[in-house]
Tab-separated table of C-alpha atoms in Angstrom:
chain	number	residue	atom	x	y	z
A	1	MET	CA	-138.797	130.462	-51.707
A	2	SER	CA	-136.825	128.472	-49.170
A	3	MET	CA	-134.256	131.165	-48.336
A	4	THR	CA	-135.084	134.146	-46.143
A	5	LEU	CA	-134.542	137.624	-47.571
A	6	PHE	CA	-131.416	137.950	-45.432
A	7	GLU	CA	-129.987	134.686	-46.759
A	8	GLN	CA	-130.736	135.792	-50.301
A	9	MET	CA	-128.909	139.071	-49.738
A	10	ILE	CA	-125.887	137.209	-48.345
A	11	THR	CA	-125.883	134.831	-51.334
A	12	ILE	CA	-126.085	137.678	-53.856
A	13	GLY	CA	-123.422	139.523	-51.842
A	14	MET	CA	-121.108	136.504	-52.123
A	15	VAL	CA	-121.548	136.399	-55.894
A	16	VAL	CA	-120.798	140.140	-56.076
A	17	LEU	CA	-117.776	139.700	-53.786
A	18	GLY	CA	-116.433	136.753	-55.807
A	19	THR	CA	-116.891	138.581	-59.115
A	20	MET	CA	-115.234	141.744	-57.806
A	21	ALA	CA	-112.356	139.708	-56.383
A	22	THR	CA	-111.584	138.220	-59.797
A	23	ARG	CA	-111.665	141.717	-61.327
A	24	PHE	CA	-109.821	143.741	-58.682
A	25	VAL	CA	-107.109	141.315	-57.515
A	26	PRO	CA	-104.592	141.923	-60.369
A	27	PHE	CA	-104.872	145.693	-59.873
A	28	LEU	CA	-104.474	145.421	-56.089
A	29	VAL	CA	-101.510	143.051	-56.306
A	30	PHE	CA	-99.731	145.196	-58.912
A	31	PRO	CA	-100.543	148.834	-58.062
A	32	PRO	CA	-99.443	151.497	-60.581
A	33	GLY	CA	-96.950	153.096	-58.194
A	34	ARG	CA	-94.592	150.137	-58.212
A	35	ALA	CA	-93.187	148.581	-61.369
A	36	ALA	CA	-94.696	145.149	-61.947
A	37	PRO	CA	-92.173	142.287	-62.000
A	38	PRO	CA	-90.843	141.524	-65.522
A	39	TYR	CA	-92.753	138.247	-65.506
A	40	VAL	CA	-96.061	140.100	-65.030
A	41	SER	CA	-95.204	142.662	-67.730
A	42	TYR	CA	-94.411	139.741	-70.008
A	43	LEU	CA	-97.783	138.168	-69.211
A	44	GLY	CA	-99.468	141.525	-69.819
A	45	LYS	CA	-98.030	141.432	-73.333
A	46	VAL	CA	-98.688	137.827	-74.322
A	47	LEU	CA	-101.836	136.988	-72.334
A	48	PRO	CA	-104.328	139.198	-74.221
A	49	ALA	CA	-104.011	137.371	-77.553
A	50	ALA	CA	-104.272	133.995	-75.799
A	51	THR	CA	-107.222	135.248	-73.741
A	52	LEU	CA	-109.125	136.409	-76.832
A	53	GLY	CA	-108.602	132.924	-78.307
A	54	MET	CA	-109.857	131.358	-75.086
A	55	LEU	CA	-112.912	133.612	-75.183
A	56	VAL	CA	-113.873	132.299	-78.636
A	57	VAL	CA	-113.719	128.734	-77.306
A	58	TYR	CA	-115.659	129.835	-74.194
A	59	CYS	CA	-118.544	130.859	-76.469
A	60	ILE	CA	-118.899	127.380	-77.964
A	61	ARG	CA	-118.546	125.504	-74.651
A	62	ASP	CA	-122.158	124.317	-74.667
A	63	VAL	CA	-122.208	123.145	-78.286
A	64	SER	CA	-122.823	119.425	-78.598
A	65	LEU	CA	-121.456	117.547	-81.603
A	66	VAL	CA	-123.447	114.388	-80.927
A	67	SER	CA	-126.947	115.759	-80.338
A	68	GLY	CA	-129.293	118.446	-81.631
A	69	THR	CA	-127.891	120.200	-84.668
A	70	HIS	CA	-124.376	118.746	-84.077
A	71	GLY	CA	-122.812	122.179	-83.863
A	72	ILE	CA	-123.369	122.779	-87.584
A	73	PRO	CA	-125.052	126.223	-87.150
A	74	GLU	CA	-122.240	127.369	-84.842
A	75	PHE	CA	-119.320	126.200	-86.955
A	76	VAL	CA	-120.778	127.252	-90.305
A	77	SER	CA	-121.684	130.698	-88.940
A	78	ILE	CA	-118.293	131.182	-87.273
A	79	GLY	CA	-116.670	130.198	-90.580
A	80	VAL	CA	-118.760	132.753	-92.467
A	81	VAL	CA	-118.005	135.485	-89.909
A	82	ALA	CA	-114.269	134.780	-90.173
A	83	PHE	CA	-114.342	134.601	-93.980
A	84	LEU	CA	-116.351	137.815	-94.359
A	85	HIS	CA	-114.195	139.639	-91.875
A	86	ILE	CA	-110.886	138.631	-93.419
A	87	TRP	CA	-112.300	139.515	-96.847
A	88	LYS	CA	-114.138	142.810	-96.222
A	89	ARG	CA	-113.004	143.763	-92.707
A	90	LYS	CA	-116.303	145.499	-91.982
A	91	MET	CA	-117.226	144.625	-88.437
A	92	LEU	CA	-120.978	145.238	-88.531
A	93	LEU	CA	-121.299	143.386	-91.850
A	94	SER	CA	-119.477	140.335	-90.446
A	95	LEU	CA	-121.526	140.367	-87.244
A	96	ALA	CA	-124.934	140.926	-88.847
A	97	SER	CA	-124.443	138.334	-91.613
A	98	GLY	CA	-123.103	135.701	-89.224
A	99	THR	CA	-125.845	136.235	-86.665
A	100	LEU	CA	-128.688	136.223	-89.210
A	101	LEU	CA	-127.258	133.074	-90.799
A	102	TYR	CA	-127.059	131.417	-87.368
A	103	MET	CA	-130.657	132.358	-86.546
A	104	LEU	CA	-131.736	130.935	-89.883
A	105	LEU	CA	-129.731	127.712	-89.523
A	106	ILE	CA	-131.025	126.832	-86.054
A	107	ARG	CA	-134.578	127.148	-87.407
A	108	VAL	CA	-134.012	125.235	-90.642
A	109	LEU	CA	-131.961	122.414	-89.100
A	110	ALA	CA	-133.990	122.013	-85.915
B	1	MET	CA	-110.382	170.334	-69.283
B	2	THR	CA	-113.650	169.682	-67.553
B	3	THR	CA	-115.520	166.437	-67.633
B	4	ASP	CA	-118.048	167.769	-70.122
B	5	GLN	CA	-115.460	168.748	-72.678
B	6	LYS	CA	-113.774	165.340	-72.607
B	7	GLY	CA	-116.844	163.274	-71.877
B	8	LEU	CA	-119.131	163.995	-74.794
B	9	PRO	CA	-116.649	163.323	-77.637
B	10	ALA	CA	-115.617	160.131	-75.838
B	11	LEU	CA	-119.239	158.988	-75.498
B	12	TRP	CA	-119.783	159.756	-79.179
B	13	ALA	CA	-116.646	157.802	-80.140
B	14	ALA	CA	-117.456	154.875	-77.843
B	15	PHE	CA	-121.078	154.275	-78.857
B	16	PRO	CA	-120.500	152.748	-82.343
B	17	HIS	CA	-118.131	150.185	-80.819
B	18	THR	CA	-120.876	149.018	-78.471
B	19	ILE	CA	-123.657	148.549	-81.054
B	20	PRO	CA	-123.123	144.761	-81.284
B	21	ILE	CA	-123.241	144.607	-77.474
B	22	LEU	CA	-126.453	146.641	-77.529
B	23	ALA	CA	-128.099	143.875	-79.555
B	24	GLY	CA	-126.494	141.010	-77.640
B	25	PHE	CA	-126.935	142.353	-74.114
B	26	LEU	CA	-130.509	143.567	-74.599
B	27	PHE	CA	-131.433	140.117	-75.861
B	28	LEU	CA	-129.499	138.181	-73.221
B	29	GLY	CA	-130.577	140.636	-70.513
B	30	ILE	CA	-134.235	140.182	-71.446
B	31	ALA	CA	-133.749	136.403	-71.471
B	32	TYR	CA	-132.179	136.653	-68.015
B	33	GLY	CA	-135.021	138.819	-66.723
B	34	ILE	CA	-137.602	136.370	-68.055
B	35	TYR	CA	-135.719	133.479	-66.440
B	36	MET	CA	-135.690	135.335	-63.107
B	37	ASP	CA	-139.400	136.097	-63.434
B	38	ALA	CA	-140.180	132.474	-64.293
B	39	SER	CA	-138.112	131.371	-61.263
B	40	GLY	CA	-140.375	133.455	-59.023
B	41	PHE	CA	-138.213	136.527	-58.412
B	42	ASP	CA	-139.465	140.083	-58.443
B	43	VAL	CA	-138.155	142.415	-61.152
B	44	VAL	CA	-136.178	144.233	-58.432
B	45	TYR	CA	-133.952	141.159	-58.091
B	46	ALA	CA	-133.208	140.975	-61.825
B	47	ALA	CA	-132.416	144.687	-61.992
B	48	LEU	CA	-130.260	144.808	-58.856
B	49	MET	CA	-128.341	141.643	-59.709
B	50	ALA	CA	-127.685	142.906	-63.239
B	51	LEU	CA	-126.473	146.175	-61.741
B	52	THR	CA	-124.228	144.770	-58.999
B	53	ILE	CA	-122.906	141.478	-60.413
B	54	PHE	CA	-122.622	142.446	-64.107
B	55	ALA	CA	-121.210	139.105	-65.216
B	56	GLY	CA	-123.733	137.486	-67.541
B	57	SER	CA	-123.124	133.776	-67.176
B	58	MET	CA	-122.631	134.049	-63.402
B	59	GLU	CA	-125.998	135.745	-63.025
B	60	PHE	CA	-127.735	132.761	-64.561
B	61	VAL	CA	-125.803	130.522	-62.168
B	62	ALA	CA	-126.790	132.805	-59.272
B	63	VAL	CA	-130.472	132.007	-59.912
B	64	THR	CA	-129.815	128.323	-59.223
B	65	LEU	CA	-127.836	129.297	-56.116
B	66	LEU	CA	-130.794	131.337	-54.846
B	67	LEU	CA	-133.187	128.454	-55.461
B	68	GLY	CA	-130.978	125.938	-53.636
B	69	ALA	CA	-129.971	125.585	-49.992
B	70	PHE	CA	-128.230	128.505	-48.256
B	71	ASP	CA	-124.482	128.007	-48.788
B	72	PRO	CA	-122.550	131.310	-48.838
B	73	VAL	CA	-119.075	129.730	-48.950
B	74	GLY	CA	-120.093	127.452	-51.805
B	75	ALA	CA	-121.554	130.449	-53.638
B	76	LEU	CA	-118.286	132.357	-53.243
B	77	MET	CA	-116.123	129.444	-54.416
B	78	LEU	CA	-118.325	128.752	-57.421
B	79	THR	CA	-118.225	132.441	-58.386
B	80	LEU	CA	-114.439	132.519	-58.157
B	81	MET	CA	-114.204	129.517	-60.468
B	82	VAL	CA	-116.766	130.692	-63.032
B	83	ASN	CA	-115.205	134.161	-63.166
B	84	ALA	CA	-111.534	133.218	-62.885
B	85	ARG	CA	-110.991	134.363	-66.485
B	86	HIS	CA	-111.306	137.967	-65.265
B	87	LEU	CA	-107.855	137.571	-63.707
B	88	PHE	CA	-106.429	137.357	-67.223
B	89	TYR	CA	-108.357	140.472	-68.240
B	90	GLY	CA	-106.959	142.360	-65.260
B	91	ILE	CA	-103.352	141.408	-65.987
B	92	SER	CA	-103.900	142.412	-69.627
B	93	MET	CA	-105.393	145.790	-68.674
B	94	LEU	CA	-102.881	146.828	-65.960
B	95	ASP	CA	-101.195	149.225	-68.392
B	96	LYS	CA	-104.247	150.412	-70.330
B	97	TYR	CA	-106.172	151.410	-67.208
B	98	ARG	CA	-103.188	153.274	-65.769
B	99	GLY	CA	-103.692	157.016	-65.253
B	100	THR	CA	-107.467	156.967	-65.622
B	101	GLY	CA	-108.049	158.491	-62.173
B	102	LEU	CA	-111.155	157.615	-60.217
B	103	LYS	CA	-112.754	156.169	-63.353
B	104	LYS	CA	-110.395	153.242	-62.886
B	105	ILE	CA	-112.521	151.859	-60.056
B	106	TYR	CA	-115.559	151.685	-62.324
B	107	LEU	CA	-113.472	150.365	-65.237
B	108	ILE	CA	-112.308	147.464	-63.071
B	109	PHE	CA	-115.807	146.915	-61.638
B	110	GLY	CA	-117.213	146.626	-65.173
B	111	LEU	CA	-114.417	144.506	-66.655
B	112	CYS	CA	-116.694	141.954	-68.338
B	113	ASP	CA	-115.758	139.848	-71.405
B	114	GLU	CA	-117.078	142.474	-73.801
B	115	SER	CA	-115.592	145.545	-72.091
B	116	PHE	CA	-112.231	143.792	-71.970
B	117	SER	CA	-112.176	142.760	-75.609
B	118	ILE	CA	-113.335	146.161	-76.923
B	119	ASN	CA	-111.169	148.262	-74.627
B	120	TYR	CA	-108.121	146.108	-75.216
B	121	THR	CA	-108.299	146.036	-79.019
B	122	THR	CA	-109.869	149.373	-80.024
B	123	GLU	CA	-107.547	152.156	-81.047
B	124	VAL	CA	-109.026	155.258	-79.480
B	125	PRO	CA	-109.346	158.007	-82.127
B	126	LYS	CA	-106.936	160.940	-81.889
B	127	GLY	CA	-108.189	163.787	-79.729
B	128	VAL	CA	-110.488	161.514	-77.717
B	129	ASP	CA	-109.600	160.938	-74.071
B	130	LYS	CA	-108.634	157.278	-73.630
B	131	GLY	CA	-109.898	157.004	-70.072
B	132	TRP	CA	-113.313	158.469	-70.863
B	133	PHE	CA	-113.590	156.338	-74.008
B	134	MET	CA	-113.046	153.129	-72.030
B	135	PHE	CA	-115.325	154.450	-69.278
B	136	PHE	CA	-118.207	154.951	-71.718
B	137	VAL	CA	-117.674	151.590	-73.442
B	138	THR	CA	-118.023	149.997	-70.000
B	139	LEU	CA	-120.943	152.193	-68.924
B	140	LEU	CA	-122.901	151.623	-72.148
B	141	ASN	CA	-122.392	147.844	-71.910
B	142	HIS	CA	-123.483	147.917	-68.282
B	143	SER	CA	-126.596	149.973	-69.129
B	144	TYR	CA	-127.667	147.636	-71.949
B	145	TRP	CA	-127.452	144.692	-69.589
B	146	VAL	CA	-129.401	146.348	-66.764
B	147	ILE	CA	-132.060	147.708	-69.133
B	148	GLY	CA	-132.458	144.286	-70.773
B	149	ALA	CA	-132.740	142.461	-67.440
B	150	THR	CA	-135.289	145.003	-66.181
B	151	ILE	CA	-137.435	144.741	-69.298
B	152	GLY	CA	-137.313	140.942	-69.105
B	153	GLY	CA	-138.062	140.868	-65.384
B	154	PHE	CA	-140.878	143.372	-65.721
B	155	PHE	CA	-142.750	141.951	-68.674
B	156	GLY	CA	-141.633	138.371	-68.062
B	157	THR	CA	-143.487	135.783	-70.025
B	158	PHE	CA	-145.775	138.399	-71.595
B	159	LEU	CA	-142.973	139.038	-74.033
B	160	LYS	CA	-143.586	136.893	-77.053
B	161	PHE	CA	-140.628	137.160	-79.296
B	162	ASP	CA	-138.838	134.675	-81.417
B	163	MET	CA	-135.355	136.098	-81.420
B	164	GLU	CA	-133.683	132.838	-80.486
B	165	GLY	CA	-130.077	132.829	-81.632
B	166	LEU	CA	-129.574	136.590	-81.473
B	167	ASP	CA	-127.069	135.992	-78.694
B	168	PHE	CA	-124.774	134.521	-81.352
B	169	VAL	CA	-123.807	138.135	-82.031
B	170	MET	CA	-121.531	137.875	-78.966
B	171	THR	CA	-119.737	134.813	-80.358
B	172	ALA	CA	-119.398	136.566	-83.715
B	173	LEU	CA	-118.012	139.629	-81.949
B	174	PHE	CA	-115.303	137.635	-80.198
B	175	VAL	CA	-114.382	135.902	-83.461
B	176	VAL	CA	-114.065	139.292	-85.196
B	177	ILE	CA	-112.034	140.764	-82.341
B	178	PHE	CA	-109.763	137.713	-82.370
B	179	ILE	CA	-109.161	138.204	-86.112
B	180	GLU	CA	-108.557	141.950	-85.667
B	181	GLN	CA	-105.985	141.226	-82.964
B	182	TRP	CA	-104.400	138.578	-85.209
B	183	MET	CA	-104.017	141.083	-88.055
B	184	LYS	CA	-102.310	143.553	-85.733
B	185	GLU	CA	-99.653	141.190	-84.394
B	186	ASP	CA	-96.411	140.099	-86.008
B	187	GLU	CA	-96.252	136.864	-84.029
B	188	HIS	CA	-99.217	134.566	-83.543
B	189	HIS	CA	-97.827	132.085	-81.011
B	190	SER	CA	-99.901	133.382	-78.150
B	191	ALA	CA	-103.157	133.575	-80.128
B	192	VAL	CA	-102.703	130.040	-81.460
B	193	LEU	CA	-101.838	128.749	-77.986
B	194	GLY	CA	-104.908	130.379	-76.434
B	195	LEU	CA	-107.233	128.953	-79.063
B	196	GLY	CA	-105.586	125.523	-79.302
B	197	LEU	CA	-105.065	124.837	-75.604
B	198	SER	CA	-108.615	125.926	-74.739
B	199	LEU	CA	-110.029	123.663	-77.456
B	200	LEU	CA	-107.905	120.802	-76.158
B	201	CYS	CA	-109.204	121.356	-72.619
B	202	LEU	CA	-112.789	121.688	-73.852
B	203	VAL	CA	-112.523	118.275	-75.506
B	204	MET	CA	-110.829	116.748	-72.448
B	205	PHE	CA	-112.839	118.287	-69.604
B	206	GLY	CA	-116.161	119.336	-71.154
B	207	GLY	CA	-117.932	122.676	-71.225
B	208	ASP	CA	-118.551	123.044	-67.486
B	209	GLN	CA	-115.028	122.286	-66.326
B	210	PHE	CA	-112.566	123.354	-68.974
B	211	MET	CA	-111.864	126.998	-68.118
B	212	ILE	CA	-109.591	126.555	-65.084
B	213	PRO	CA	-107.468	123.829	-66.757
B	214	SER	CA	-107.278	126.002	-69.894
B	215	MET	CA	-106.049	129.008	-67.935
B	216	LEU	CA	-103.471	126.957	-66.028
B	217	LEU	CA	-102.214	125.292	-69.204
B	218	ILE	CA	-101.971	128.640	-71.054
B	219	LEU	CA	-100.064	130.135	-68.104
B	220	CYS	CA	-97.678	127.149	-67.958
B	221	ILE	CA	-96.889	127.131	-71.668
B	222	LEU	CA	-96.510	130.934	-71.868
B	223	THR	CA	-94.169	130.784	-68.868
B	224	LEU	CA	-92.095	128.028	-70.475
B	225	LEU	CA	-91.856	130.092	-73.673
B	226	LYS	CA	-90.902	133.326	-71.882
B	227	LYS	CA	-87.359	133.310	-73.288
B	228	GLN	CA	-88.535	133.080	-76.901
B	229	LEU	CA	-91.745	135.125	-76.778
B	230	GLY	CA	-90.408	137.732	-74.344
B	231	LYS	CA	-87.826	138.819	-76.902
B	232	THR	CA	-90.224	139.262	-79.785
B	233	GLY	CA	-92.546	141.167	-77.462
B	234	GLU	CA	-89.797	143.684	-76.747
B	235	SER	CA	-88.789	144.139	-80.358
B	236	VAL	CA	-92.414	144.926	-81.243
B	237	CYS	CA	-92.428	147.763	-78.731
B	238	GLN	CA	-89.269	149.434	-79.977
């Protein structure tokens, strides 16, 4: 290990500090006592739906279309999850079926 | 009411919502612990980092930081970029976390992808305290992650399991939550924008670089559409 224990602690501390900054900043900038500006209230209303969409894309960020399994397991399984959920609307059923299918596909197609 | 009277029903109500995370985080946590072990770190590191950082993807990145040259400023900047999406979670949760007392500090500390998406979209059952419900969702998620990382770090490569792909349960969860949110809204502009603009940026910038451009683009377009979307937002509330 090239770093000393102290340097390691500082490095981990920086990662903790950075992570906490991204989580605490909105709450520190807009404390509950004062009314948030209308623009921020507007963002609070419209951002969540956009953020959930972004999070879905975030999950497939490492999928490669040109190598490996060409993203087929991911896209087929996501399709099945979406189809099952819109059809039956049973969360655990959608999750379990999609995940098992994915685990099967990456083994069969590999 | 005392903590006990509010706490237990909330824990009971919260647990079922975290079952998918139980599977996903135990698996990913174990994988993280094994990775730490294989990189030459004691189990104490895996456990403490899981406990204090509690941001899955960043913890994997932190291993490479620890193996490289000492660069605290670089580590901080990289963390801010990888975790910038939390800013959106915070702005979205300003209202929901209001009035939760001291628990709020822990709720913000544990505002990971999964805690955000469950706490934002779940309708807390009647008679269950909202603050305690969200507290236990966060605490359970946090525990799964720490337990997983500790198991992985402790047993390391002795663990022979072929569970590859189990982490897809997290992707599936976000897809399901996205659909649930979609079914609840009257207008889908924002959801479509979030999905579409992020995909566009993923294609343009690639998986390692697309998050910051996506967030900026989403912010820009939502700001430009404030006149139109702001109105519908209000009418929904009335």
